[in-house]
C-alpha positions as MATLAB code, in Angstrom:
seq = 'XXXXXXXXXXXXXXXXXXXXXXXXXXXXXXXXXXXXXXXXXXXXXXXXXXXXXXXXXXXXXXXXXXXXXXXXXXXXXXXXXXXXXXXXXXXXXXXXXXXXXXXXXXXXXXXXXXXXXXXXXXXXXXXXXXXXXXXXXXXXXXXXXXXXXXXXXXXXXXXXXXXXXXXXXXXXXXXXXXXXXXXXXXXXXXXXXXXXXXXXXXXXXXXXXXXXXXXXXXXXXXXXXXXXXXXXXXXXXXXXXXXXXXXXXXXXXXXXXXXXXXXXXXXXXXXXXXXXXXXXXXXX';
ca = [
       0.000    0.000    0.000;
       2.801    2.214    1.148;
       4.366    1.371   -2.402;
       1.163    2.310   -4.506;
       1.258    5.521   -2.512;
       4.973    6.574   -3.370;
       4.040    6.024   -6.917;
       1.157    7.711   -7.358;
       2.518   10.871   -5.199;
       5.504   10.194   -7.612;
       3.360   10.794  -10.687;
       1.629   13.783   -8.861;
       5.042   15.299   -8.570;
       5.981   14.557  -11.930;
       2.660   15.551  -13.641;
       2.740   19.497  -11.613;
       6.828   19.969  -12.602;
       5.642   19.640  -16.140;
       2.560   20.750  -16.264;
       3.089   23.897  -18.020;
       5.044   21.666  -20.723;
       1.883   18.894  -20.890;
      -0.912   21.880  -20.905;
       1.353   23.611  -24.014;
       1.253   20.405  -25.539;
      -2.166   19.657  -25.180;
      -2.827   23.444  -26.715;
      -0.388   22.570  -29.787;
      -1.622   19.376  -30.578;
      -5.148   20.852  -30.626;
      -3.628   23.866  -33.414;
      -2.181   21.297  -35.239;
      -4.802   18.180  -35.630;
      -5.900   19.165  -38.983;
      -1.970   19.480  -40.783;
      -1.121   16.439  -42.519;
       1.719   14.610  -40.844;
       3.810   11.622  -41.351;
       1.642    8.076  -41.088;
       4.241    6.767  -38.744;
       3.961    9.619  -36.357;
       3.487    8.386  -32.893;
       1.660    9.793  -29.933;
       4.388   11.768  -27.773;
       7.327   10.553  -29.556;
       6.001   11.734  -33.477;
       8.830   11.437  -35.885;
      11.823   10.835  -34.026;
      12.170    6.615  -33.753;
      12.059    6.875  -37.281;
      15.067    9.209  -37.788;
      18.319    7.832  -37.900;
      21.237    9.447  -36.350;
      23.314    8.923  -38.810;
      24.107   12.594  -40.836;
      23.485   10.577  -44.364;
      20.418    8.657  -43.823;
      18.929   11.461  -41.461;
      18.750   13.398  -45.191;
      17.751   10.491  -46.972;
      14.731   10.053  -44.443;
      13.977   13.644  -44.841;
      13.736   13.246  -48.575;
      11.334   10.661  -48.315;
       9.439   13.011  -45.929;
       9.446   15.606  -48.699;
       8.195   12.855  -51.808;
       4.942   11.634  -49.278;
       4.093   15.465  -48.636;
       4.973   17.960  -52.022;
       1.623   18.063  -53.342;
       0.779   19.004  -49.959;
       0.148   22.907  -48.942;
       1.822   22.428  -45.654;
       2.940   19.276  -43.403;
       4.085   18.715  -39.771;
       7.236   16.954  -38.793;
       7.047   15.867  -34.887;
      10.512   16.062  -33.024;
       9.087   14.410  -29.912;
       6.446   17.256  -28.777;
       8.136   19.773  -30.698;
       6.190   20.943  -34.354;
       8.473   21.629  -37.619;
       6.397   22.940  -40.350;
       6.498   22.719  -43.530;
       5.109   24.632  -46.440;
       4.852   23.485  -50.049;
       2.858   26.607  -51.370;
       3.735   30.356  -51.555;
       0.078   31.345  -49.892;
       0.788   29.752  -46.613;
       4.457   31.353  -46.552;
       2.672   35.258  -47.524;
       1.460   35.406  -44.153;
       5.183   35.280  -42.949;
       7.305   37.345  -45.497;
       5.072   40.117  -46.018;
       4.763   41.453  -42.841;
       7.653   41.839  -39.676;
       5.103   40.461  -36.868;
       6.822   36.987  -37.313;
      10.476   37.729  -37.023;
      11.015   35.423  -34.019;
      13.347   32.880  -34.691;
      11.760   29.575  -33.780;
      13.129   27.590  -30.906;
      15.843   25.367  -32.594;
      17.903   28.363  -32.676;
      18.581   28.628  -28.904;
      20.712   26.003  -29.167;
      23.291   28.564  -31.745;
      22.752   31.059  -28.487;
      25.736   30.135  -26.739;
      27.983   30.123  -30.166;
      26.406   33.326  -31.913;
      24.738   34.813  -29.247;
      21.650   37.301  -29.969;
      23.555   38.631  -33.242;
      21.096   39.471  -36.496;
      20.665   35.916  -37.255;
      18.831   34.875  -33.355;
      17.922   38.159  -31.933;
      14.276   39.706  -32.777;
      12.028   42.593  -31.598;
      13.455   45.902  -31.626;
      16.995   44.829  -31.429;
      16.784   42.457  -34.379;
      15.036   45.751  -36.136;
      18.044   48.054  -35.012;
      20.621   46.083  -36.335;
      19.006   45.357  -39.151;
      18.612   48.457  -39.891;
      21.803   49.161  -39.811;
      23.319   46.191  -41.542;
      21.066   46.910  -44.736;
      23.009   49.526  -46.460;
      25.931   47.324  -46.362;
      24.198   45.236  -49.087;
      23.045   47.664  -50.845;
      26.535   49.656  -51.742;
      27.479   48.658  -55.333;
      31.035   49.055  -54.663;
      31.431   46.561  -51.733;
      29.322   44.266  -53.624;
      31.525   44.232  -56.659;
      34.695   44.007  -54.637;
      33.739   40.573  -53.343;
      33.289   39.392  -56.252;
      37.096   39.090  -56.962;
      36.857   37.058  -53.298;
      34.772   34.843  -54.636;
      36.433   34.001  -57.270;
      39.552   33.839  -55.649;
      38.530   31.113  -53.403;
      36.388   29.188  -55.803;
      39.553   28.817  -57.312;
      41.220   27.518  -54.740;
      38.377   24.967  -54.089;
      38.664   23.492  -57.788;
      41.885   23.403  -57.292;
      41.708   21.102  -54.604;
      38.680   19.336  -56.041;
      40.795   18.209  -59.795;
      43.593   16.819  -56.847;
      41.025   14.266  -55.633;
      41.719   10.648  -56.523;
      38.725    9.359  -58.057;
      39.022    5.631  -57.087;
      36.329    5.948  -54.278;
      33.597    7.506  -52.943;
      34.603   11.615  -51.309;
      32.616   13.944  -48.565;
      32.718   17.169  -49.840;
      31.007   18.731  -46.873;
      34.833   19.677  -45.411;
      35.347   21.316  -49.045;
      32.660   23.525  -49.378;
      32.399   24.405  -45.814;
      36.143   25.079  -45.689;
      35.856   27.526  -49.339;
      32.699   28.954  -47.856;
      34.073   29.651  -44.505;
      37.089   31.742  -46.053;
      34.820   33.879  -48.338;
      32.459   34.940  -45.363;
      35.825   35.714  -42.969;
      36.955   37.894  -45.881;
      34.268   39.403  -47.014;
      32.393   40.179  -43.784;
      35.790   40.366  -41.298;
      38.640   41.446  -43.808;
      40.387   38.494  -42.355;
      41.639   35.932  -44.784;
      42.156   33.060  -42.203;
      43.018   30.381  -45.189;
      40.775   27.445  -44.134;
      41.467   25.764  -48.007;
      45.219   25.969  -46.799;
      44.539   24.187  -43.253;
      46.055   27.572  -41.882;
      44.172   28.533  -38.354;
      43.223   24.708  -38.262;
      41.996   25.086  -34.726;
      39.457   27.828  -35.761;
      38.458   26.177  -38.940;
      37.844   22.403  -37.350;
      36.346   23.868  -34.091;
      33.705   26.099  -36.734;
      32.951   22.843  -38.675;
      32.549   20.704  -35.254;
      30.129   22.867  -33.551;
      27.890   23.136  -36.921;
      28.024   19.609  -36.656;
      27.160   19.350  -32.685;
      23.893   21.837  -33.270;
      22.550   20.532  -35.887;
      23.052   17.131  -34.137;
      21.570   18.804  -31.427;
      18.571   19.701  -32.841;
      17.432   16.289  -33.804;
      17.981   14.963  -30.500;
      15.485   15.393  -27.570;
      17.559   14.087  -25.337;
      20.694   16.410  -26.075;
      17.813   19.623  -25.743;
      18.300   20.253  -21.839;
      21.392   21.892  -21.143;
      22.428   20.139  -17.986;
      21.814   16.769  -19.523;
      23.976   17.777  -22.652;
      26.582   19.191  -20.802;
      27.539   15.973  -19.318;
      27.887   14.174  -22.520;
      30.760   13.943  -24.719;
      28.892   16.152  -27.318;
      28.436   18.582  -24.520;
      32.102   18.766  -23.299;
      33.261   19.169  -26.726;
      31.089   21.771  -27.798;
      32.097   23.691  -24.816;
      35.610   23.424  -25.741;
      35.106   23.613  -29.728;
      33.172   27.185  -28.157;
      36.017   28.537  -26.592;
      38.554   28.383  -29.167;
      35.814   30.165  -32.059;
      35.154   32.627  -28.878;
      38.732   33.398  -28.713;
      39.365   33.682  -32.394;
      36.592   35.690  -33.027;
      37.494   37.926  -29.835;
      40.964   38.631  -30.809;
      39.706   39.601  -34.918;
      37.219   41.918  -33.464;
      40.081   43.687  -31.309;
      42.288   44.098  -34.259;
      39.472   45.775  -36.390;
      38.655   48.103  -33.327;
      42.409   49.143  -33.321;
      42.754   49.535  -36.973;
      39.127   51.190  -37.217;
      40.573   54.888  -36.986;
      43.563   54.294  -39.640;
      41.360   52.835  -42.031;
      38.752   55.631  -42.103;
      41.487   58.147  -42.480;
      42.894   56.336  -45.546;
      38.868   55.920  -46.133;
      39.739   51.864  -46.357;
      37.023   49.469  -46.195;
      38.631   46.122  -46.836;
      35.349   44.658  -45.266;
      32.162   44.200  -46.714;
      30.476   44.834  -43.794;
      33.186   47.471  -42.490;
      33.837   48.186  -38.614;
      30.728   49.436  -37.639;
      29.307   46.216  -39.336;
      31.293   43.639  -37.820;
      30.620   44.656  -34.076;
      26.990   44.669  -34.741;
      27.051   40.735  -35.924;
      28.416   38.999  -32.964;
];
């Protein structure tokens, strides 16, 4: 008796820790009944048993996601009790782009907090207005615009380069490739700083960038990685803390150097940045 007691003051406990989390998922499951969903969601857990963890086949799955539900206006993709919508027609998307009501990023960006912080990309309300604000001329001036351009082709150069070096007698990721070419033209173009990620110069930087895109996104498709004390003591969570310290560091020490160059440059009225000085501080 004493037994069925413990247990049933045990669910008690249970049911009033999370019962803001169980009435909000009542409420969402009640918005949501009528969107067309996967016919192997299941109740509480949705879509994530059938997800693999694996990188590869979690895109595969998502493609055959995408072939059940195209001819579809919209469709829901469960994450546990978490929603992902989808839309499939531009009349469901209006309501979104032409208004700035909806410019709250949706939750699976908290977990980029920590790395990015409330910069243009996660921040919203007036301080996501402010900065945009202020970022917008920078991609509007022709000059800046056309001075990337040699950038670009700079490093796409570099990255066929590499590419014609391959051997071709087996299968090749090219995610390190394209992430390493695309992570030089964004440090150039939007930090002045060309940090040479094609050359394996600032390694550190460049595999502690490409680990921690691979640790969120991981992240995000993992319920049980979501709470932060539970993915801190994990491997995942230890190395993205450390993976975080070095890109703090870099990032830190780039920012300084612009600050102290910031008065030469106007003087000479150099702007080796496309987003200039004034730009850069307002990102990170």
């Amino acid at each position: 008796m004493i037994f069925i007691s413990l247990i049933l003051l045990f669910i008690i406990l249970i049911f009033f820790a999370f019962k803001k989390s169980i009435v909000h998922f009542i409420k969402i499951s009640q918005t949501y009944k009528r969107i067309p969903c996967s016919p192997s969601k299941l109740p509480i857990l949705g879509d994530i048993l059938t997800l693999p963890l694996n990188p590869y086949k979690f895109t595969r799955r998502l493609g055959e996601f995408y072939e059940y539900a195209k001819y579809k206006d919209m469709f829901c993709l469960w994450l546990g009790t978490h929603p992902l919508l989808v839309f499939f027609h531009p009349v469901g998307l209006e309501h979104f782009f032409s208004g700035t009501k909806h410019i709250t990023k949706s939750t699976d960006y908290i977990y980029l907090l920590p790395w990015l912080r409330t910069g243009l990309l996660t921040s919203a309300g007036t301080k996501w207005k402010n900065r945009r604000r202020i970022l917008t001329p920078a991609f509007h001036d022709k000059d800046l615009l056309a001075n990337s351009v040699d950038i670009f082709n700079e490093q796409a150069t570099i990255l066929i380069q590499r590419l014609a070096s391959m051997k071709l007698d087996k299968e090749v990721n090219l995610y390190s490739y394209i992430a390493s070419c695309a992570l030089d033209i964004i440090c150039e173009t939007a930090m002045g700083l060309n940090i040479g990620a094609q050359h394996q110069n600032n390694s550190e930087y460049v595999d502690a960038v490409l680990k921690l895109t691979d640790l969120v996104l991981k992240r995000q498709r993992m319920p049980w990685m979501w709470p932060d004390f539970l993915f801190n003591l994990l491997p995942e969570g230890r190395e993205h803390n450390r993976c975080l310290n070095i890109v703090h560091q870099f990032t830190k020490k780039v920012i300084d150097d612009r600050a102290q160059d910031f008065h030469a440059n106007q003087i000479h009225g150099k702007r080796s940045a496309f987003l200039g000085n004034n730009y850069l501080l307002f990102i990170f």
